[in-house]
Amino acid sequence: MMNLRNSFSYFLNRKTVGGGLLWLTLLPAIAQKPSAIWYRQPARNWNEALPVGNGRLGAMVFGRPADELIQLNESSLWSGGPVDRNPNPGVAKYLPEIREALFREDYNEAAKLTQKMQGLYTEAYQPLGDLLLKQALTGQPTEYRRELNIENASATTRFRVDGVTYTREIFVSAPDQVMVLRLTADKKGALNMTAATRNPHPVTKLVMGRDELVVRGKAPAHADPNYVDYNPKPVIYDDPAGCRGMRFDWRVKVRSTDGMVSADTAGIRIQNASEAVLLLTAATSFNGFDKCPDREGRDEKQLADGYLKKALAKSVDGLRRDHVADYQRYFNRVKLTLGTSPSALNLPMDERLQRYAEEAADPELESLYFQFGRYLLISSSRPGGVPANLQGLWNPMVRPPWSSNYTTNINTEMNYWPAEMVNLSELHTPLLDWIQYMAVTGRETTKNFYNARGWTVHHNSDLWGTSNPVGDKGKGSPSWANWAVGGAWLSQHLFDHYQFTGDKKYLRDYAYPLLKDAALFCLDWLVEDKQGRLVTAPSTSPENVFVTDQGVKQSVSVATTMDMGLIWDLFTNVIQASEQLGVDAELRKELSEKKKKLFPLQVGKNGNLQEWYKDWQDEDPQHRHVSHLYVLHPGREISPLTTPKLADAARKTLEIRGDGGTGWSKSWKINFWARLHDGNHAYKLLRELLKLTGMEGTDYAKGGGTYPNLFCAHPPFQIDGNFGGTSGMGEMLLQSHDGLLNLLPARPDAWAIGEVKGLKARGGYELDMDWQSGKLTRVVVRSTLGGNCRLRVTTPLKSSGKTGLKTATGNNPNPFYELPENQYQTTSPETSGNGVWAYDLPTEAGKEYILLSAN
């Protein structure tokens, strides 16, 4: 992410009840659940609060006894409205001038001209408001515990005051689209509380009867990014055109109680109760990326009322039962065991993370972190909804860090790296669906900015499908604003979803037309250099700066390695997709010919993979972005199994870059080292990713880590670090991009024993694996599509029963594992020997196959 122009405090530092009481921790000695993330005290700030969500409604639960704070979000609540699709008319005239300057190596002039080719900033994801539970307590809480249980997606706070135990359970139901709060006291009539609301936006509060409070308001017509400091009014609510500014409606209702209830605009009061159940729901007027959310918006009042009435028709137990069943149908697909940590289970998460930072072993924390990433994806990305943004679903600020938008030069894609492999393929669809909207505006961007065909996206997008280079018409740095190949990167997700699912109808009717149009832009974007090689010009390597041999520091050049790797990947995927669909033979031929002329990958004088088209130094040799290694991950142009020399160059690049970096950067490096089959190095970085930090603000030069609530610290919080960490662990256990299924390709020594169930591989395979002393003992392969399953293992296997396992020979006949034409390939992935075995397993759709260790 780009540098800030001014620093600010990200944390919501709010005092605990009583001005910071000394919390007594008289916890009973009970067995702890491995799936529970728990604490002995309330959250001091937002990065200690616990996240719950159903993909649309989200909440951060602080767990304060006397003045509970529950911060709320609704995924479609953003500032702004439909984008101006031609925000800077006439800028295409600069493109020939930029290319002329670049080919005469005048990088300063090229950068100045490139900066003219910028549009407007994106809009910002908005908070919905706060729910405040005010409870009069006369004594000091004891036996305090708050926890998040990721097996049933619920948060619980429990404490004892004056001999009464109070319990609060919160969950957010996807089937019923409500947040449910169950409040209990174990003494009759002891529960006395008020549910009040607070909002960062102008609102109107209404009382519906004696037990319901309604909050209505509008999001800003515009909100500047948090790093923009030159506008006197960075947040604007008025829009005379009646287009920008989304309406919202949220409401709280007492579902049931045995106490007395009354309400006014100050809140809902519950008195002399022993139990109360509150329902909270919300809706916005969002009606699509191209519709004015005000005058063309949906009826948010009717929507919110409908959600509430539907939920009221169910019992509380029924709401909870349906919520758990819905959530667990996703969560229970994958199990991961890496060993036991009996002593650590009795520690709260903040103490457990501190212990882990001091080099203590805690394999159950590692498997919990993996599953926490899956929990976050289930909670922030559901079919038919809005994709997970920079903070997933959870944001308390009107001007959040980097607008909490879709940062498409790494972070948005990273959010969805784990989706397919960790058996959450349906949760990938919000991003896949959103790509078509970005492509609509992206076609206008390529035409207006570059006189090109097809579509692309630059480094930022938002709810409205922004695709232009941002920068406010010349105020942004080209190092991040003028990166033109976001469409190519997003297209990889379109093809990967097909590779994992085998859904040919999806490929033919939806993905392929978008892939093809993305490739058409790249065909037009490429130009020949003096040697006849195809290059991109202008070209940047996201957010990095080079230093020429003459000492010029700039960011705009020609044919960065990332650009060329993304285009190689896109052309490869379009070629393979068109082959499988039997269409566009002429286009396939053209792409194959163009692919051969792409500017080549290069190894620099230090043995590293070059980032720039010349062997220049980086202004910051340890820059957090390692964009040129896209070709290693998530791309597939470089691999130790096919291009060992270039894999060595990638390794050297990582050694020069170092192991430091922000949270998401360290996550990406875990994936890199896993792809290099260096499990111990990947594991080293995983331990560093889980380093407990209290770092506030955005001084990410000091590195990232993990907050006490397991959110990843950029800093500040960015959810991509969590998702990248889960992806990296998945890559350590199973890889399927190299023409076969590579089992435990980067297992670290620390994971000598383990069991994983339900991991997915390309070609429609699902695997279970057990291992002891680092050796596979049992493998289960479930095939949904049939076909040849080629396995690469470091343990000889034998079939169980009549399974037809045999030594692999020749090219893998499975079309999902066709190795693309690659001029750098020197070895074959199925080569056996040196402690490696490769097997072919013929499979039938719907069948399960069990393999055992042959030792």
GROMACS .gro file of N, CA, C and O in nm, residues 509-606:
model
  392
  509ASP      N    1  -1.966  -1.926  -2.047
  509ASP     CA    2  -2.064  -1.818  -2.048
  509ASP      C    3  -2.020  -1.694  -1.972
  509ASP      O    4  -2.068  -1.583  -2.000
  510TYR      N    5  -1.931  -1.712  -1.875
  510TYR     CA    6  -1.897  -1.597  -1.789
  510TYR      C    7  -1.748  -1.563  -1.792
  510TYR      O    8  -1.709  -1.453  -1.829
  511ALA      N    9  -1.665  -1.657  -1.753
  511ALA     CA   10  -1.523  -1.626  -1.733
  511ALA      C   11  -1.450  -1.599  -1.865
  511ALA      O   12  -1.374  -1.502  -1.876
  512TYR      N   13  -1.472  -1.683  -1.964
  512TYR     CA   14  -1.393  -1.670  -2.086
  512TYR      C   15  -1.412  -1.536  -2.157
  512TYR      O   16  -1.314  -1.474  -2.200
  513PRO      N   17  -1.535  -1.485  -2.171
  513PRO     CA   18  -1.548  -1.352  -2.234
  513PRO      C   19  -1.470  -1.243  -2.160
  513PRO      O   20  -1.413  -1.153  -2.225
  514LEU      N   21  -1.466  -1.251  -2.028
  514LEU     CA   22  -1.390  -1.152  -1.952
  514LEU      C   23  -1.240  -1.173  -1.970
  514LEU      O   24  -1.163  -1.076  -1.984
  515LEU      N   25  -1.197  -1.300  -1.968
  515LEU     CA   26  -1.055  -1.330  -1.991
  515LEU      C   27  -1.011  -1.280  -2.129
  515LEU      O   28  -0.905  -1.218  -2.146
  516LYS      N   29  -1.094  -1.306  -2.228
  516LYS     CA   30  -1.061  -1.268  -2.366
  516LYS      C   31  -1.048  -1.116  -2.377
  516LYS      O   32  -0.952  -1.066  -2.439
  517ASP      N   33  -1.141  -1.044  -2.318
  517ASP     CA   34  -1.135  -0.898  -2.327
  517ASP      C   35  -1.016  -0.840  -2.250
  517ASP      O   36  -0.959  -0.738  -2.291
  518ALA      N   37  -0.980  -0.903  -2.140
  518ALA     CA   38  -0.860  -0.859  -2.067
  518ALA      C   39  -0.736  -0.879  -2.154
  518ALA      O   40  -0.644  -0.797  -2.155
  519ALA      N   41  -0.734  -0.990  -2.228
  519ALA     CA   42  -0.620  -1.017  -2.317
  519ALA      C   43  -0.617  -0.919  -2.434
  519ALA      O   44  -0.509  -0.878  -2.479
  520LEU      N   45  -0.734  -0.878  -2.482
  520LEU     CA   46  -0.736  -0.780  -2.591
  520LEU      C   47  -0.673  -0.648  -2.548
  520LEU      O   48  -0.602  -0.584  -2.626
  521PHE      N   49  -0.701  -0.607  -2.424
  521PHE     CA   50  -0.634  -0.486  -2.377
  521PHE      C   51  -0.483  -0.505  -2.377
  521PHE      O   52  -0.408  -0.417  -2.422
  522CYS      N   53  -0.437  -0.618  -2.325
  522CYS     CA   54  -0.292  -0.639  -2.317
  522CYS      C   55  -0.229  -0.644  -2.456
  522CYS      O   56  -0.116  -0.596  -2.475
  523LEU      N   57  -0.300  -0.701  -2.552
  523LEU     CA   58  -0.247  -0.699  -2.690
  523LEU      C   59  -0.227  -0.557  -2.739
  523LEU      O   60  -0.127  -0.525  -2.804
  524ASP      N   61  -0.322  -0.469  -2.707
  524ASP     CA   62  -0.309  -0.330  -2.749
  524ASP      C   63  -0.209  -0.252  -2.665
  524ASP      O   64  -0.149  -0.154  -2.712
  525TRP      N   65  -0.190  -0.293  -2.542
  525TRP     CA   66  -0.102  -0.223  -2.448
  525TRP      C   67   0.044  -0.252  -2.479
  525TRP      O   68   0.132  -0.169  -2.455
  526LEU      N   69   0.073  -0.369  -2.534
  526LEU     CA   70   0.210  -0.406  -2.568
  526LEU      C   71   0.257  -0.331  -2.692
  526LEU      O   72   0.181  -0.310  -2.787
  527VAL      N   73   0.383  -0.291  -2.689
  527VAL     CA   74   0.447  -0.229  -2.806
  527VAL      C   75   0.584  -0.294  -2.825
  527VAL      O   76   0.639  -0.356  -2.733
  528GLU      N   77   0.640  -0.280  -2.943
  528GLU     CA   78   0.773  -0.338  -2.969
  528GLU      C   79   0.882  -0.240  -2.926
  528GLU      O   80   0.871  -0.119  -2.948
  529ASP      N   81   0.987  -0.296  -2.867
  529ASP     CA   82   1.105  -0.214  -2.840
  529ASP      C   83   1.199  -0.220  -2.961
  529ASP      O   84   1.163  -0.275  -3.066
  530LYS      N   85   1.317  -0.164  -2.948
  530LYS     CA   86   1.408  -0.154  -3.063
  530LYS      C   87   1.456  -0.291  -3.110
  530LYS      O   88   1.499  -0.307  -3.224
  531GLN      N   89   1.449  -0.391  -3.022
  531GLN     CA   90   1.490  -0.526  -3.058
  531GLN      C   91   1.372  -0.611  -3.105
  531GLN      O   92   1.387  -0.731  -3.129
  532GLY      N   93   1.254  -0.552  -3.116
  532GLY     CA   94   1.137  -0.626  -3.162
  532GLY      C   95   1.068  -0.706  -3.054
  532GLY      O   96   0.976  -0.783  -3.083
  533ARG      N   97   1.110  -0.687  -2.930
  533ARG     CA   98   1.045  -0.758  -2.819
  533ARG      C   99   0.921  -0.679  -2.775
  533ARG      O  100   0.920  -0.556  -2.780
  534LEU      N  101   0.820  -0.748  -2.729
  534LEU     CA  102   0.698  -0.683  -2.683
  534LEU      C  103   0.714  -0.639  -2.538
  534LEU      O  104   0.749  -0.719  -2.450
  535VAL      N  105   0.687  -0.511  -2.515
  535VAL     CA  106   0.704  -0.453  -2.381
  535VAL      C  107   0.581  -0.371  -2.345
  535VAL      O  108   0.502  -0.333  -2.432
  536THR      N  109   0.567  -0.344  -2.219
  536THR     CA  110   0.468  -0.247  -2.174
  536THR      C  111   0.540  -0.114  -2.149
  536THR      O  112   0.650  -0.110  -2.096
  537ALA      N  113   0.475  -0.007  -2.190
  537ALA     CA  114   0.534   0.126  -2.175
  537ALA      C  115   0.420   0.228  -2.179
  537ALA      O  116   0.351   0.237  -2.280
  538PRO      N  117   0.396   0.298  -2.068
  538PRO     CA  118   0.472   0.300  -1.943
  538PRO      C  119   0.448   0.175  -1.859
  538PRO      O  120   0.348   0.107  -1.876
  539SER      N  121   0.542   0.151  -1.768
  539SER     CA  122   0.536   0.032  -1.685
  539SER      C  123   0.590   0.065  -1.546
  539SER      O  124   0.692   0.133  -1.534
  540THR      N  125   0.518   0.019  -1.444
  540THR     CA  126   0.565   0.037  -1.307
  540THR      C  127   0.567  -0.099  -1.236
  540THR      O  128   0.501  -0.194  -1.280
  541SER      N  129   0.641  -0.106  -1.129
  541SER     CA  130   0.640  -0.222  -1.041
  541SER      C  131   0.582  -0.173  -0.909
  541SER      O  132   0.647  -0.094  -0.839
  542PRO      N  133   0.459  -0.212  -0.878
  542PRO     CA  134   0.379  -0.141  -0.778
  542PRO      C  135   0.454  -0.088  -0.656
  542PRO      O  136   0.514  -0.164  -0.581
  543GLU      N  137   0.451   0.045  -0.647
  543GLU     CA  138   0.492   0.120  -0.530
  543GLU      C  139   0.643   0.120  -0.505
  543GLU      O  140   0.689   0.166  -0.402
  544ASN      N  141   0.719   0.067  -0.601
  544ASN     CA  142   0.864   0.063  -0.585
  544ASN      C  143   0.930   0.168  -0.676
  544ASN      O  144   0.869   0.216  -0.771
  545VAL      N  145   1.055   0.200  -0.644
  545VAL     CA  146   1.131   0.303  -0.715
  545VAL      C  147   1.268   0.247  -0.750
  545VAL      O  148   1.333   0.184  -0.666
  546PHE      N  149   1.312   0.270  -0.874
  546PHE     CA  150   1.444   0.224  -0.917
  546PHE      C  151   1.543   0.340  -0.917
  546PHE      O  152   1.505   0.458  -0.915
  547VAL      N  153   1.670   0.305  -0.920
  547VAL     CA  154   1.778   0.403  -0.932
  547VAL      C  155   1.863   0.363  -1.052
  547VAL      O  156   1.923   0.256  -1.053
  548THR      N  157   1.868   0.448  -1.155
  548THR     CA  158   1.944   0.415  -1.275
  548THR      C  159   2.093   0.425  -1.248
  548THR      O  160   2.137   0.476  -1.144
  549ASP      N  161   2.170   0.380  -1.345
  549ASP     CA  162   2.315   0.389  -1.332
  549ASP      C  163   2.362   0.533  -1.324
  549ASP      O  164   2.472   0.562  -1.274
  550GLN      N  165   2.279   0.626  -1.372
  550GLN     CA  166   2.312   0.768  -1.365
  550GLN      C  167   2.258   0.833  -1.238
  550GLN      O  168   2.270   0.956  -1.220
  551GLY      N  169   2.196   0.754  -1.151
  551GLY     CA  170   2.147   0.806  -1.024
  551GLY      C  171   2.006   0.863  -1.029
  551GLY      O  172   1.960   0.923  -0.931
  552VAL      N  173   1.935   0.845  -1.138
  552VAL     CA  174   1.798   0.894  -1.149
  552VAL      C  175   1.706   0.801  -1.070
  552VAL      O  176   1.708   0.679  -1.089
  553LYS      N  177   1.625   0.861  -0.983
  553LYS     CA  178   1.528   0.783  -0.905
  553LYS      C  179   1.390   0.804  -0.966
  553LYS      O  180   1.339   0.915  -0.970
  554GLN      N  181   1.331   0.695  -1.014
  554GLN     CA  182   1.200   0.706  -1.077
  554GLN      C  183   1.124   0.574  -1.062
  554GLN      O  184   1.179   0.474  -1.014
  555SER      N  185   0.999   0.575  -1.106
  555SER     CA  186   0.916   0.455  -1.095
  555SER      C  187   0.859   0.411  -1.229
  555SER      O  188   0.812   0.298  -1.240
  556VAL      N  189   0.863   0.497  -1.330
  556VAL     CA  190   0.804   0.465  -1.461
  556VAL      C  191   0.914   0.423  -1.556
  556VAL      O  192   1.010   0.498  -1.580
  557SER      N  193   0.901   0.303  -1.612
  557SER     CA  194   1.002   0.254  -1.705
  557SER      C  195   0.932   0.170  -1.812
  557SER      O  196   0.820   0.199  -1.851
  558VAL      N  197   0.998   0.064  -1.853
  558VAL     CA  198   0.949  -0.022  -1.960
  558VAL      C  199   0.953  -0.167  -1.911
  558VAL      O  200   1.050  -0.208  -1.844
  559ALA      N  201   0.850  -0.244  -1.940
  559ALA     CA  202   0.854  -0.391  -1.925
  559ALA      C  203   0.901  -0.438  -1.789
  559ALA      O  204   0.994  -0.516  -1.778
  560THR      N  205   0.837  -0.391  -1.684
  560THR     CA  206   0.871  -0.447  -1.553
  560THR      C  207   0.839  -0.596  -1.553
  560THR      O  208   0.750  -0.644  -1.624
  561THR      N  209   0.910  -0.669  -1.472
  561THR     CA  210   0.893  -0.814  -1.467
  561THR      C  211   0.751  -0.852  -1.425
  561THR      O  212   0.694  -0.949  -1.475
  562MET      N  213   0.692  -0.772  -1.336
  562MET     CA  214   0.555  -0.803  -1.297
  562MET      C  215   0.460  -0.790  -1.415
  562MET      O  216   0.374  -0.877  -1.436
  563ASP      N  217   0.471  -0.681  -1.490
  563ASP     CA  218   0.386  -0.664  -1.607
  563ASP      C  219   0.397  -0.784  -1.701
  563ASP      O  220   0.296  -0.840  -1.746
  564MET      N  221   0.519  -0.822  -1.732
  564MET     CA  222   0.539  -0.928  -1.829
  564MET      C  223   0.490  -1.062  -1.775
  564MET      O  224   0.435  -1.145  -1.848
  565GLY      N  225   0.508  -1.083  -1.645
  565GLY     CA  226   0.460  -1.208  -1.584
  565GLY      C  227   0.308  -1.217  -1.583
  565GLY      O  228   0.250  -1.323  -1.610
  566LEU      N  229   0.243  -1.105  -1.554
  566LEU     CA  230   0.097  -1.104  -1.555
  566LEU      C  231   0.042  -1.130  -1.694
  566LEU      O  232  -0.055  -1.205  -1.712
  567ILE      N  233   0.103  -1.069  -1.794
  567ILE     CA  234   0.055  -1.087  -1.931
  567ILE      C  235   0.084  -1.229  -1.979
  567ILE      O  236   0.000  -1.291  -2.047
  568TRP      N  237   0.201  -1.283  -1.945
  568TRP     CA  238   0.231  -1.424  -1.978
  568TRP      C  239   0.125  -1.515  -1.920
  568TRP      O  240   0.074  -1.607  -1.986
  569ASP      N  241   0.089  -1.492  -1.796
  569ASP     CA  242  -0.009  -1.574  -1.727
  569ASP      C  243  -0.146  -1.561  -1.792
  569ASP      O  244  -0.215  -1.661  -1.815
  570LEU      N  245  -0.187  -1.438  -1.823
  570LEU     CA  246  -0.317  -1.416  -1.885
  570LEU      C  247  -0.324  -1.482  -2.022
  570LEU      O  248  -0.422  -1.552  -2.054
  571PHE      N  249  -0.223  -1.460  -2.105
  571PHE     CA  250  -0.223  -1.522  -2.238
  571PHE      C  251  -0.228  -1.674  -2.227
  571PHE      O  252  -0.300  -1.741  -2.302
  572THR      N  253  -0.152  -1.728  -2.132
  572THR     CA  254  -0.151  -1.873  -2.111
  572THR      C  255  -0.289  -1.925  -2.074
  572THR      O  256  -0.337  -2.026  -2.127
  573ASN      N  257  -0.356  -1.855  -1.985
  573ASN     CA  258  -0.488  -1.899  -1.939
  573ASN      C  259  -0.592  -1.888  -2.050
  573ASN      O  260  -0.679  -1.975  -2.063
  574VAL      N  261  -0.585  -1.782  -2.129
  574VAL     CA  262  -0.679  -1.767  -2.239
  574VAL      C  263  -0.655  -1.875  -2.344
  574VAL      O  264  -0.750  -1.933  -2.400
  575ILE      N  265  -0.529  -1.906  -2.371
  575ILE     CA  266  -0.497  -2.013  -2.466
  575ILE      C  267  -0.556  -2.146  -2.418
  575ILE      O  268  -0.623  -2.217  -2.493
  576GLN      N  269  -0.535  -2.179  -2.290
  576GLN     CA  270  -0.584  -2.307  -2.239
  576GLN      C  271  -0.736  -2.309  -2.233
  576GLN      O  272  -0.799  -2.411  -2.263
  577ALA      N  273  -0.796  -2.197  -2.194
  577ALA     CA  274  -0.942  -2.192  -2.187
  577ALA      C  275  -1.004  -2.207  -2.325
  577ALA      O  276  -1.103  -2.280  -2.344
  578SER      N  277  -0.946  -2.141  -2.425
  578SER     CA  278  -1.002  -2.150  -2.560
  578SER      C  279  -0.985  -2.291  -2.617
  578SER      O  280  -1.072  -2.339  -2.690
  579GLU      N  281  -0.876  -2.357  -2.581
  579GLU     CA  282  -0.857  -2.497  -2.623
  579GLU      C  283  -0.965  -2.586  -2.564
  579GLU      O  284  -1.024  -2.670  -2.634
  580GLN      N  285  -0.991  -2.569  -2.434
  580GLN     CA  286  -1.089  -2.655  -2.369
  580GLN      C  287  -1.230  -2.627  -2.417
  580GLN      O  288  -1.315  -2.716  -2.419
  581LEU      N  289  -1.256  -2.504  -2.458
  581LEU     CA  290  -1.388  -2.469  -2.509
  581LEU      C  291  -1.400  -2.492  -2.660
  581LEU      O  292  -1.511  -2.493  -2.715
  582GLY      N  293  -1.286  -2.510  -2.727
  582GLY     CA  294  -1.288  -2.529  -2.871
  582GLY      C  295  -1.331  -2.406  -2.948
  582GLY      O  296  -1.404  -2.415  -3.047
  583VAL      N  297  -1.284  -2.289  -2.904
  583VAL     CA  298  -1.322  -2.162  -2.969
  583VAL      C  299  -1.198  -2.078  -2.997
  583VAL      O  300  -1.091  -2.102  -2.941
  584ASP      N  301  -1.215  -1.979  -3.082
  584ASP     CA  302  -1.116  -1.873  -3.105
  584ASP      C  303  -0.977  -1.925  -3.140
  584ASP      O  304  -0.876  -1.885  -3.081
  585ALA      N  305  -0.970  -2.013  -3.239
  585ALA     CA  306  -0.841  -2.069  -3.279
  585ALA      C  307  -0.745  -1.961  -3.327
  585ALA      O  308  -0.624  -1.966  -3.298
  586GLU      N  309  -0.798  -1.861  -3.400
  586GLU     CA  310  -0.711  -1.755  -3.451
  586GLU      C  311  -0.655  -1.670  -3.338
  586GLU      O  312  -0.538  -1.632  -3.339
  587LEU      N  313  -0.739  -1.637  -3.242
  587LEU     CA  314  -0.691  -1.561  -3.126
  587LEU      C  315  -0.588  -1.641  -3.049
  587LEU      O  316  -0.485  -1.587  -3.006
  588ARG      N  317  -0.613  -1.769  -3.034
  588ARG     CA  318  -0.519  -1.856  -2.963
  588ARG      C  319  -0.383  -1.856  -3.032
  588ARG      O  320  -0.279  -1.846  -2.966
  589LYS      N  321  -0.385  -1.861  -3.163
  589LYS     CA  322  -0.260  -1.858  -3.239
  589LYS      C  323  -0.188  -1.725  -3.219
  589LYS      O  324  -0.066  -1.720  -3.198
  590GLU      N  325  -0.265  -1.615  -3.223
  590GLU     CA  326  -0.205  -1.483  -3.205
  590GLU      C  327  -0.143  -1.470  -3.065
  590GLU      O  328  -0.030  -1.419  -3.051
  591LEU      N  329  -0.214  -1.515  -2.964
  591LEU     CA  330  -0.162  -1.505  -2.828
  591LEU      C  331  -0.036  -1.590  -2.811
  591LEU      O  332   0.058  -1.548  -2.743
  592SER      N  333  -0.035  -1.707  -2.872
  592SER     CA  334   0.082  -1.792  -2.862
  592SER      C  335   0.203  -1.727  -2.927
  592SER      O  336   0.315  -1.730  -2.873
  593GLU      N  337   0.182  -1.663  -3.042
  593GLU     CA  338   0.293  -1.595  -3.111
  593GLU      C  339   0.340  -1.474  -3.031
  593GLU      O  340   0.461  -1.450  -3.018
  594LYS      N  341   0.245  -1.397  -2.979
  594LYS     CA  342   0.282  -1.279  -2.900
  594LYS      C  343   0.355  -1.320  -2.772
  594LYS      O  344   0.448  -1.252  -2.727
  595LYS      N  345   0.311  -1.429  -2.713
  595LYS     CA  346   0.372  -1.476  -2.589
  595LYS      C  347   0.522  -1.505  -2.609
  595LYS      O  348   0.604  -1.476  -2.521
  596LYS      N  349   0.556  -1.557  -2.724
  596LYS     CA  350   0.696  -1.588  -2.752
  596LYS      C  351   0.781  -1.462  -2.766
  596LYS      O  352   0.903  -1.467  -2.749
  597LYS      N  353   0.716  -1.349  -2.798
  597LYS     CA  354   0.790  -1.224  -2.819
  597LYS      C  355   0.794  -1.136  -2.693
  597LYS      O  356   0.853  -1.027  -2.698
  598LEU      N  357   0.732  -1.181  -2.584
  598LEU     CA  358   0.732  -1.099  -2.463
  598LEU      C  359   0.874  -1.077  -2.413
  598LEU      O  360   0.959  -1.167  -2.419
  599PHE      N  361   0.898  -0.959  -2.363
  599PHE     CA  362   1.029  -0.928  -2.304
  599PHE      C  363   1.063  -1.035  -2.202
  599PHE      O  364   0.982  -1.069  -2.116
  600PRO      N  365   1.183  -1.092  -2.206
  600PRO     CA  366   1.213  -1.211  -2.126
  600PRO      C  367   1.241  -1.180  -1.979
  600PRO      O  368   1.274  -1.068  -1.940
  601LEU      N  369   1.227  -1.285  -1.900
  601LEU     CA  370   1.275  -1.279  -1.762
  601LEU      C  371   1.426  -1.272  -1.763
  601LEU      O  372   1.493  -1.334  -1.848
  602GLN      N  373   1.483  -1.200  -1.667
  602GLN     CA  374   1.628  -1.177  -1.665
  602GLN      C  375   1.684  -1.201  -1.526
  602GLN      O  376   1.618  -1.172  -1.426
  603VAL      N  377   1.806  -1.251  -1.523
  603VAL     CA  378   1.879  -1.271  -1.397
  603VAL      C  379   1.985  -1.162  -1.388
  603VAL      O  380   2.063  -1.140  -1.481
  604GLY      N  381   1.984  -1.090  -1.274
  604GLY     CA  382   2.076  -0.978  -1.257
  604GLY      C  383   2.215  -1.020  -1.215
  604GLY      O  384   2.244  -1.139  -1.192
  605LYS      N  385   2.300  -0.921  -1.199
  605LYS     CA  386   2.441  -0.948  -1.167
  605LYS      C  387   2.459  -1.012  -1.030
  605LYS      O  388   2.561  -1.077  -1.004
  606ASN      N  389   2.361  -0.994  -0.943
  606ASN     CA  390   2.369  -1.056  -0.810
  606ASN      C  391   2.301  -1.192  -0.805
  606ASN      O  392   2.283  -1.249  -0.697
   0.00000   0.00000   0.00000
